[in-house]
Coordinates of C-alpha atoms in Angstrom, one line a residue:
M1 CA 65.7 -32.2 -109.0
R2 CA 67.5 -32.9 -106.0
T3 CA 65.3 -30.0 -104.4
T4 CA 61.6 -31.4 -105.4
T5 CA 62.5 -34.9 -104.0
R6 CA 63.6 -32.6 -101.1
R7 CA 60.2 -31.3 -100.8
R8 CA 58.7 -33.9 -101.4
R9 CA 59.9 -36.1 -99.0
L10 CA 59.8 -33.1 -96.4
A11 CA 56.4 -32.7 -97.2
A12 CA 56.1 -36.6 -97.0
A13 CA 57.4 -36.2 -93.8
L14 CA 55.2 -33.9 -91.8
A15 CA 51.9 -35.7 -93.0
T16 CA 52.9 -39.2 -92.1
V17 CA 53.9 -37.4 -87.9
A18 CA 51.4 -35.1 -88.1
A19 CA 48.9 -38.2 -88.8
T20 CA 50.6 -40.5 -86.0
A21 CA 50.1 -37.1 -83.8
V22 CA 46.7 -36.1 -84.1
V23 CA 45.6 -38.2 -81.1
T24 CA 47.9 -36.6 -79.2
L25 CA 47.2 -33.5 -79.5
A26 CA 43.1 -33.5 -79.8
S27 CA 43.9 -34.9 -76.7
P28 CA 46.2 -34.2 -73.8
V29 CA 47.3 -35.7 -70.7
P30 CA 45.7 -33.9 -67.8
S31 CA 48.2 -33.3 -64.9
Y32 CA 45.3 -35.3 -62.7
A33 CA 46.0 -38.5 -64.2
D34 CA 45.0 -41.1 -62.6
D35 CA 46.5 -45.0 -63.3
T36 CA 44.6 -44.8 -66.6
D37 CA 46.9 -45.9 -69.0
T38 CA 47.5 -42.6 -70.9
S39 CA 50.9 -43.0 -72.6
S40 CA 50.8 -41.4 -75.9
D41 CA 53.7 -40.7 -78.4
S42 CA 54.3 -37.1 -77.5
Q43 CA 55.0 -38.5 -73.9
V44 CA 59.1 -39.0 -74.3
S45 CA 61.9 -39.7 -72.0
Q46 CA 64.9 -37.8 -71.3
Q47 CA 66.5 -40.6 -72.2
Q48 CA 64.8 -41.5 -75.1
Y49 CA 65.8 -38.1 -76.4
Q50 CA 70.1 -39.3 -75.8
D51 CA 69.6 -42.3 -77.3
L52 CA 67.7 -40.0 -80.7
N53 CA 70.8 -37.6 -80.2
D54 CA 73.4 -40.0 -79.4
V55 CA 71.9 -42.3 -83.3
V56 CA 71.6 -39.0 -85.4
Q57 CA 74.7 -37.6 -84.5
K58 CA 76.7 -40.4 -86.9
Y59 CA 75.0 -39.0 -89.1
H60 CA 76.3 -35.3 -89.0
P61 CA 72.7 -33.8 -89.1
L62 CA 71.7 -30.1 -90.2
G63 CA 69.6 -29.8 -87.4
V64 CA 67.3 -31.4 -85.2
Y65 CA 63.5 -29.9 -85.0
T66 CA 61.4 -31.2 -81.8
A67 CA 58.4 -29.6 -80.9
D68 CA 57.5 -28.6 -77.6
D69 CA 54.9 -31.5 -76.3
G70 CA 57.1 -34.0 -77.8
S71 CA 54.5 -34.8 -80.7
L72 CA 57.0 -34.3 -83.8
T73 CA 60.8 -34.4 -84.0
M74 CA 62.6 -34.5 -87.6
V75 CA 66.3 -34.8 -89.1
A76 CA 67.7 -32.9 -91.5
L77 CA 70.5 -34.6 -92.7
P78 CA 72.9 -32.8 -95.7
A79 CA 71.5 -32.9 -99.1
D80 CA 74.1 -34.9 -100.1
T81 CA 73.9 -37.7 -97.5
P82 CA 74.0 -41.0 -99.7
P83 CA 70.6 -42.9 -99.7
A84 CA 71.1 -46.2 -98.1
D85 CA 72.3 -43.7 -95.0
E86 CA 69.0 -41.7 -94.8
S87 CA 67.0 -45.1 -94.6
Q88 CA 69.3 -46.9 -91.7
L89 CA 69.1 -43.5 -89.7
D90 CA 64.9 -44.7 -90.0
S91 CA 66.1 -48.1 -88.5
E92 CA 67.5 -46.4 -85.7
F93 CA 65.4 -44.6 -84.2
P94 CA 65.2 -45.5 -80.3
A95 CA 62.4 -47.8 -79.4
G96 CA 59.1 -46.6 -79.3
M97 CA 59.8 -42.9 -80.4
N98 CA 57.3 -43.4 -83.4
N99 CA 57.5 -39.4 -83.9
V100 CA 60.6 -39.5 -85.4
R101 CA 61.6 -38.5 -89.3
G102 CA 64.2 -38.1 -91.3
Y103 CA 64.8 -36.7 -94.5
I104 CA 67.2 -35.2 -97.3
S105 CA 67.8 -31.1 -96.9
Q106 CA 67.8 -29.0 -99.9
F107 CA 71.4 -27.6 -97.7
T108 CA 75.2 -29.5 -98.0
Q109 CA 76.9 -28.7 -94.7
D110 CA 78.8 -26.0 -96.9
D111 CA 75.8 -24.5 -98.8
L112 CA 74.4 -23.6 -95.2
D113 CA 77.8 -22.5 -93.6
K114 CA 78.2 -20.1 -96.4
L115 CA 74.7 -19.1 -96.3
V116 CA 75.0 -18.5 -92.6
N117 CA 78.2 -16.2 -92.7
T118 CA 76.7 -14.4 -95.4
V119 CA 74.0 -13.3 -93.4
L120 CA 76.1 -12.7 -90.3
A121 CA 78.2 -10.2 -92.7
K122 CA 75.3 -8.1 -93.2
Q123 CA 76.6 -7.3 -96.8
W124 CA 72.9 -7.9 -98.5
N125 CA 71.6 -4.4 -98.1
A126 CA 73.4 -1.0 -97.3
D127 CA 71.7 -0.6 -93.8
A128 CA 71.8 -3.8 -93.0
A129 CA 74.6 -3.1 -90.2
N130 CA 72.5 -0.7 -88.0
Y131 CA 70.7 -3.9 -86.8
A132 CA 70.6 -6.9 -85.4
V133 CA 70.8 -9.8 -86.7
G134 CA 70.3 -14.2 -85.7
V135 CA 70.7 -16.7 -87.2
S136 CA 69.9 -20.4 -87.5
Y137 CA 69.3 -23.4 -89.0
D138 CA 65.6 -24.7 -88.5
A139 CA 65.0 -28.4 -89.2
K140 CA 61.3 -28.7 -89.3
Q141 CA 61.5 -26.4 -92.6
D142 CA 64.9 -26.8 -94.2
E143 CA 64.9 -22.9 -94.1
V144 CA 67.5 -20.5 -92.1
Q145 CA 65.7 -18.7 -89.9
V146 CA 67.0 -15.1 -90.0
N147 CA 65.5 -13.0 -86.8
T148 CA 66.4 -9.5 -86.7
D149 CA 65.0 -5.5 -86.1
A150 CA 65.2 -4.0 -89.8
P151 CA 62.6 -3.7 -91.4
D152 CA 61.1 -5.1 -93.9
S153 CA 62.4 -2.4 -97.0
V154 CA 66.4 -4.0 -95.9
T155 CA 65.4 -7.9 -95.4
Q156 CA 63.6 -7.9 -99.1
S157 CA 67.2 -7.9 -100.4
L158 CA 68.3 -10.7 -98.6
L159 CA 64.8 -13.0 -99.9
D160 CA 65.0 -12.0 -103.0
A161 CA 68.0 -13.5 -103.2
Y162 CA 68.1 -16.3 -101.5
P163 CA 64.5 -17.6 -102.3
D164 CA 62.8 -20.7 -101.0
K165 CA 66.2 -21.1 -98.5
I166 CA 65.6 -17.5 -96.0
E167 CA 62.4 -16.8 -94.1
V168 CA 62.7 -13.6 -92.3
E169 CA 61.2 -12.7 -88.7
Q170 CA 60.9 -9.3 -87.4
T171 CA 62.2 -9.3 -83.7
R172 CA 63.3 -7.2 -81.0
F173 CA 67.1 -7.8 -79.4
E174 CA 67.3 -7.5 -75.6
Q175 CA 70.3 -8.0 -73.9
T176 CA 70.6 -9.8 -70.7
A177 CA 73.9 -8.8 -68.5
Y178 CA 73.9 -5.0 -68.6
R179 CA 74.1 -2.6 -65.5
F180 CA 70.7 -2.5 -65.0
D181 CA 70.8 -6.7 -64.7
D182 CA 74.4 -7.1 -64.2
T183 CA 74.9 -10.7 -63.3
N184 CA 77.7 -12.0 -60.5
P185 CA 80.4 -10.7 -60.6
Y186 CA 79.7 -7.6 -60.7
S187 CA 81.2 -5.1 -62.7
G188 CA 81.3 -1.7 -61.7
G189 CA 79.2 1.0 -63.1
M190 CA 76.3 -0.6 -62.3
A191 CA 72.7 0.4 -61.5
I192 CA 72.3 0.1 -57.5
T193 CA 69.8 1.0 -54.7
N194 CA 70.0 0.8 -50.8
S195 CA 67.6 -1.5 -50.0
S196 CA 67.8 -0.1 -46.7
T197 CA 67.1 3.0 -48.0
G198 CA 65.7 2.7 -51.7
G199 CA 68.3 5.8 -52.8
G200 CA 70.1 5.2 -55.6
C201 CA 74.1 5.1 -56.3
T202 CA 75.8 3.2 -59.2
A203 CA 78.9 1.1 -58.6
G204 CA 82.5 2.2 -59.3
V205 CA 85.6 -0.4 -59.6
A206 CA 86.4 -3.0 -57.7
I207 CA 88.9 -3.6 -55.4
Q208 CA 91.5 -6.1 -53.9
N209 CA 93.2 -5.9 -50.3
V210 CA 97.2 -7.2 -50.9
W211 CA 97.1 -8.9 -47.4
T212 CA 93.4 -11.0 -46.9
Q213 CA 93.2 -10.5 -51.9
Q214 CA 89.4 -9.9 -50.4
R215 CA 87.4 -8.0 -52.8
S216 CA 84.8 -5.6 -53.2
M217 CA 83.5 -2.4 -54.7
L218 CA 83.5 0.9 -54.7
T219 CA 80.7 3.4 -54.6
A220 CA 80.3 6.6 -52.2
G221 CA 80.4 6.6 -49.1
H222 CA 77.1 8.9 -48.6
C223 CA 75.5 6.4 -50.6
G224 CA 74.6 4.4 -47.2
R225 CA 75.4 3.6 -44.0
D226 CA 77.8 0.7 -42.8
G227 CA 75.6 -2.6 -43.1
D228 CA 73.5 -1.4 -45.4
N229 CA 72.5 -3.9 -48.2
F230 CA 72.1 -2.9 -52.1
V231 CA 70.5 -4.6 -54.9
N232 CA 71.0 -4.3 -58.6
R233 CA 68.7 -2.1 -59.8
H234 CA 66.5 -2.6 -62.7
T235 CA 65.4 -0.2 -65.9
D236 CA 61.6 -0.3 -63.8
N237 CA 63.7 0.9 -60.4
G238 CA 62.6 -2.7 -59.1
W239 CA 65.2 -4.5 -56.9
G240 CA 67.6 -7.1 -59.1
A241 CA 69.8 -9.2 -56.8
F242 CA 71.9 -8.9 -53.6
V243 CA 75.3 -6.6 -54.2
G244 CA 76.8 -6.3 -51.9
K245 CA 76.9 -4.7 -47.9
M246 CA 78.6 -2.2 -47.5
R247 CA 81.7 -1.8 -44.8
G248 CA 84.5 0.0 -44.3
V249 CA 82.6 3.8 -45.2
I250 CA 86.0 7.0 -45.4
P251 CA 83.9 9.7 -44.8
S252 CA 86.9 12.0 -46.0
L253 CA 87.2 9.9 -49.1
D254 CA 83.3 9.5 -49.3
A255 CA 84.2 6.2 -50.7
A256 CA 83.3 3.0 -49.0
E257 CA 82.6 -1.2 -49.9
L258 CA 80.2 -3.1 -51.1
R259 CA 81.1 -7.1 -49.7
G260 CA 79.7 -10.3 -50.1
S261 CA 79.6 -11.1 -53.8
N262 CA 81.9 -11.8 -56.5
Y263 CA 82.9 -8.3 -58.8
R264 CA 85.5 -9.2 -61.6
G265 CA 87.7 -6.0 -63.1
R266 CA 85.2 -4.2 -66.1
I267 CA 83.7 -1.4 -65.9
W268 CA 79.9 -0.7 -67.3
T269 CA 80.5 1.9 -70.2
G270 CA 77.4 2.0 -72.5
G271 CA 75.9 5.7 -73.1
S272 CA 72.0 3.5 -73.6
T273 CA 70.0 2.2 -71.2
Y274 CA 70.8 -1.8 -72.5
S275 CA 73.7 -1.3 -73.9
Q276 CA 76.2 -4.3 -73.2
S277 CA 79.1 -2.1 -73.3
A278 CA 82.2 -2.3 -70.9
K279 CA 85.6 -2.4 -71.0
D280 CA 88.7 -4.0 -68.1
V281 CA 90.0 -1.8 -66.0
Q282 CA 93.9 -1.6 -67.0
S283 CA 95.0 0.8 -64.5
A284 CA 95.2 3.3 -61.9
Q285 CA 95.4 7.0 -63.9
P286 CA 96.8 10.1 -62.2
V287 CA 94.9 13.1 -62.4
Y288 CA 95.8 16.4 -64.0
P289 CA 94.7 19.6 -65.2
G290 CA 93.4 19.6 -69.0
L291 CA 93.0 15.4 -68.6
Q292 CA 89.6 14.7 -70.4
V293 CA 88.3 11.8 -68.7
C294 CA 85.0 10.0 -68.7
V295 CA 81.9 8.8 -66.1
S296 CA 79.7 5.8 -66.3
G297 CA 76.9 6.8 -63.9
S298 CA 73.6 4.5 -63.9
V299 CA 71.2 7.7 -64.7
S300 CA 73.6 9.7 -67.4
L301 CA 74.9 6.5 -68.6
N302 CA 78.0 7.0 -70.2
H303 CA 79.9 9.9 -71.2
C304 CA 83.2 11.7 -72.5
G305 CA 85.1 14.5 -73.0
H306 CA 85.0 16.6 -69.5
P307 CA 88.7 18.3 -68.9
V308 CA 89.9 17.9 -65.4
T309 CA 90.0 21.6 -64.0
N310 CA 91.3 21.2 -60.4
S311 CA 93.2 18.4 -59.3
N312 CA 93.7 19.0 -55.7
Y313 CA 90.1 19.6 -54.5
S314 CA 88.2 19.3 -50.8
Y315 CA 85.1 19.9 -50.1
N316 CA 82.4 19.3 -47.3
W317 CA 78.7 18.6 -48.0
N318 CA 77.4 18.5 -44.2
T319 CA 75.6 14.9 -45.4
G320 CA 78.4 12.9 -43.2
T321 CA 80.9 12.5 -45.6
W322 CA 83.3 14.5 -47.5
I323 CA 86.7 14.8 -49.4
D324 CA 89.5 17.1 -47.2
G325 CA 93.2 16.8 -48.2
G326 CA 92.8 18.1 -51.9
N327 CA 91.8 14.3 -52.4
G328 CA 89.6 15.3 -54.9
F329 CA 89.5 16.7 -58.2
T330 CA 86.6 18.0 -60.8
F331 CA 85.7 18.3 -64.4
D332 CA 83.8 20.5 -66.7
Q333 CA 80.8 19.2 -68.4
G334 CA 82.9 20.2 -71.8
G335 CA 80.9 20.3 -75.2
T336 CA 82.0 20.9 -79.0
A337 CA 81.6 23.2 -81.5
T338 CA 79.0 23.7 -83.5
A339 CA 77.9 26.1 -87.0
T340 CA 75.5 27.0 -83.9
G341 CA 77.1 27.4 -81.6
W342 CA 78.6 25.7 -77.8
R343 CA 76.8 22.3 -77.2
P344 CA 77.4 21.4 -73.7
G345 CA 78.6 18.1 -72.8
A346 CA 76.6 15.5 -71.1
V347 CA 76.6 16.0 -67.0
T348 CA 76.1 13.4 -64.1
Q349 CA 72.2 13.0 -62.1
P350 CA 71.4 12.3 -58.7
G351 CA 71.8 8.2 -58.8
D352 CA 75.2 8.5 -60.6
S353 CA 77.0 9.1 -57.1
G354 CA 80.1 6.1 -57.2
G355 CA 80.4 5.8 -60.9
P356 CA 83.9 5.6 -61.6
I357 CA 85.4 8.0 -63.9
Y358 CA 87.9 7.1 -66.4
T359 CA 90.3 7.2 -69.3
Q360 CA 90.5 5.1 -72.1
D361 CA 92.3 3.8 -75.0
G362 CA 90.2 0.2 -75.2
T363 CA 90.7 -0.3 -71.6
A364 CA 89.7 1.6 -68.7
H365 CA 91.9 3.8 -66.6
I366 CA 90.6 4.5 -63.1
A367 CA 90.8 8.0 -62.6
G368 CA 88.4 8.2 -59.5
I369 CA 84.5 7.7 -57.8
H370 CA 82.4 10.0 -58.5
S371 CA 81.1 11.8 -55.5
A372 CA 78.9 15.7 -56.2
R373 CA 78.8 18.7 -58.8
F374 CA 77.7 22.0 -58.5
W375 CA 76.8 25.0 -60.5
N376 CA 79.7 27.0 -61.9
P377 CA 78.6 30.4 -63.2
R378 CA 82.1 32.0 -62.4
G379 CA 83.7 29.6 -64.0
C380 CA 82.9 27.6 -67.3
G381 CA 79.1 28.8 -66.8
C382 CA 78.2 25.8 -66.8
W383 CA 78.0 22.0 -64.1
T384 CA 81.5 21.1 -62.3
M385 CA 82.0 17.5 -61.5
I386 CA 83.5 16.4 -58.3
G387 CA 85.2 13.0 -58.0
S388 CA 87.2 11.6 -55.1
K389 CA 90.6 10.1 -56.9
I390 CA 91.5 6.4 -56.5
G391 CA 95.0 6.6 -54.9
P392 CA 94.2 8.1 -51.7
I393 CA 91.6 5.6 -51.4
L394 CA 93.4 2.3 -52.6
Q395 CA 95.9 3.2 -50.2
A396 CA 93.1 4.1 -47.1
K397 CA 91.7 0.5 -48.2
G398 CA 95.2 -1.3 -48.4
A399 CA 94.1 -2.0 -51.6
D400 CA 94.5 -2.7 -55.7
L401 CA 92.3 -2.3 -59.0
V402 CA 90.8 -5.6 -59.7
H403 CA 92.4 -5.7 -63.3
G404 CA 90.7 -6.6 -66.5
Y405 CA 93.3 -9.9 -66.9
D406 CA 93.0 -11.4 -63.1
H407 CA 90.8 -14.0 -62.2

């Protein structure tokens, strides 16, 4: 009985507002309007919206819907709202806001909270956990709006369990901050482009000078020259925000700093393009043969299970940078034994230079930054990758790592 009454009230409210808004919708105010009076109910000031919010919050609404053009505002009150409160609310709407209507919802606040939590728990279908879900209350339709990339075969069980209470809208979720669209303060593992040369590399890890406290981001020294500017690289190879200017190149460690922005003690660790996975930096990781390391590059992305094969490696690639004094280390592809044979692990690619090499235990322990790779037919018969140790870099820079707990 309550639901029927609620539906009637909602329909009546929508009909009433539609009647008052019809002229506005058919005759929008032109941007070039002269001094002719063209005011309409859809032209609502920010102050009126603020006044409306102050009023409705006293009645603990489940939600408020406002059309983009201001032609309709719906205020949904909980199902257990006393009728007198509903009438009182109607009388308190700000002057001039003739397009606002309130109604009693089919939900109490507890009902709504439980339903939202049920949707988010993703227990309503065996495959629900494999998909993303967003949920909100729609005050215009008095329903819970579920946004998901799950197919109909998965969401139908949810609709069956809550008829007339849930509306499912299929969509695609895209994260806003990840290695190809990072935000300041920047994280290691970010995709970067040298805007002076167009070459792509990867941000390594943030460090902080022990004397000045100035922060910078490491990358491979061969990625540019002193003074080159670097920007975030998007998935389409387009240029994003300024990340830093290359300074302090150490040719003998194939390392350099990017300075001029803010940097944080975190590295991107996602194994897919749009992954938002990241780990806080905890400490430096000593390198020794047999140590299993991960590497996070902007081309091959994140991959792990690489055994260190030499912890004192030097090389000169004739690129203007090199690693001497045994301050490098090598690590192989690794792989997995399967029933059909050996499946080699992933390997870094051009553009991964500078990326963090690390071990993990919930946080990241930095072993170094990626420098190069070479084909190793006599050893593993696979690609061997080369890193520059973090210890000698920090010593040369007079710096410490920026940790995840540093602010």
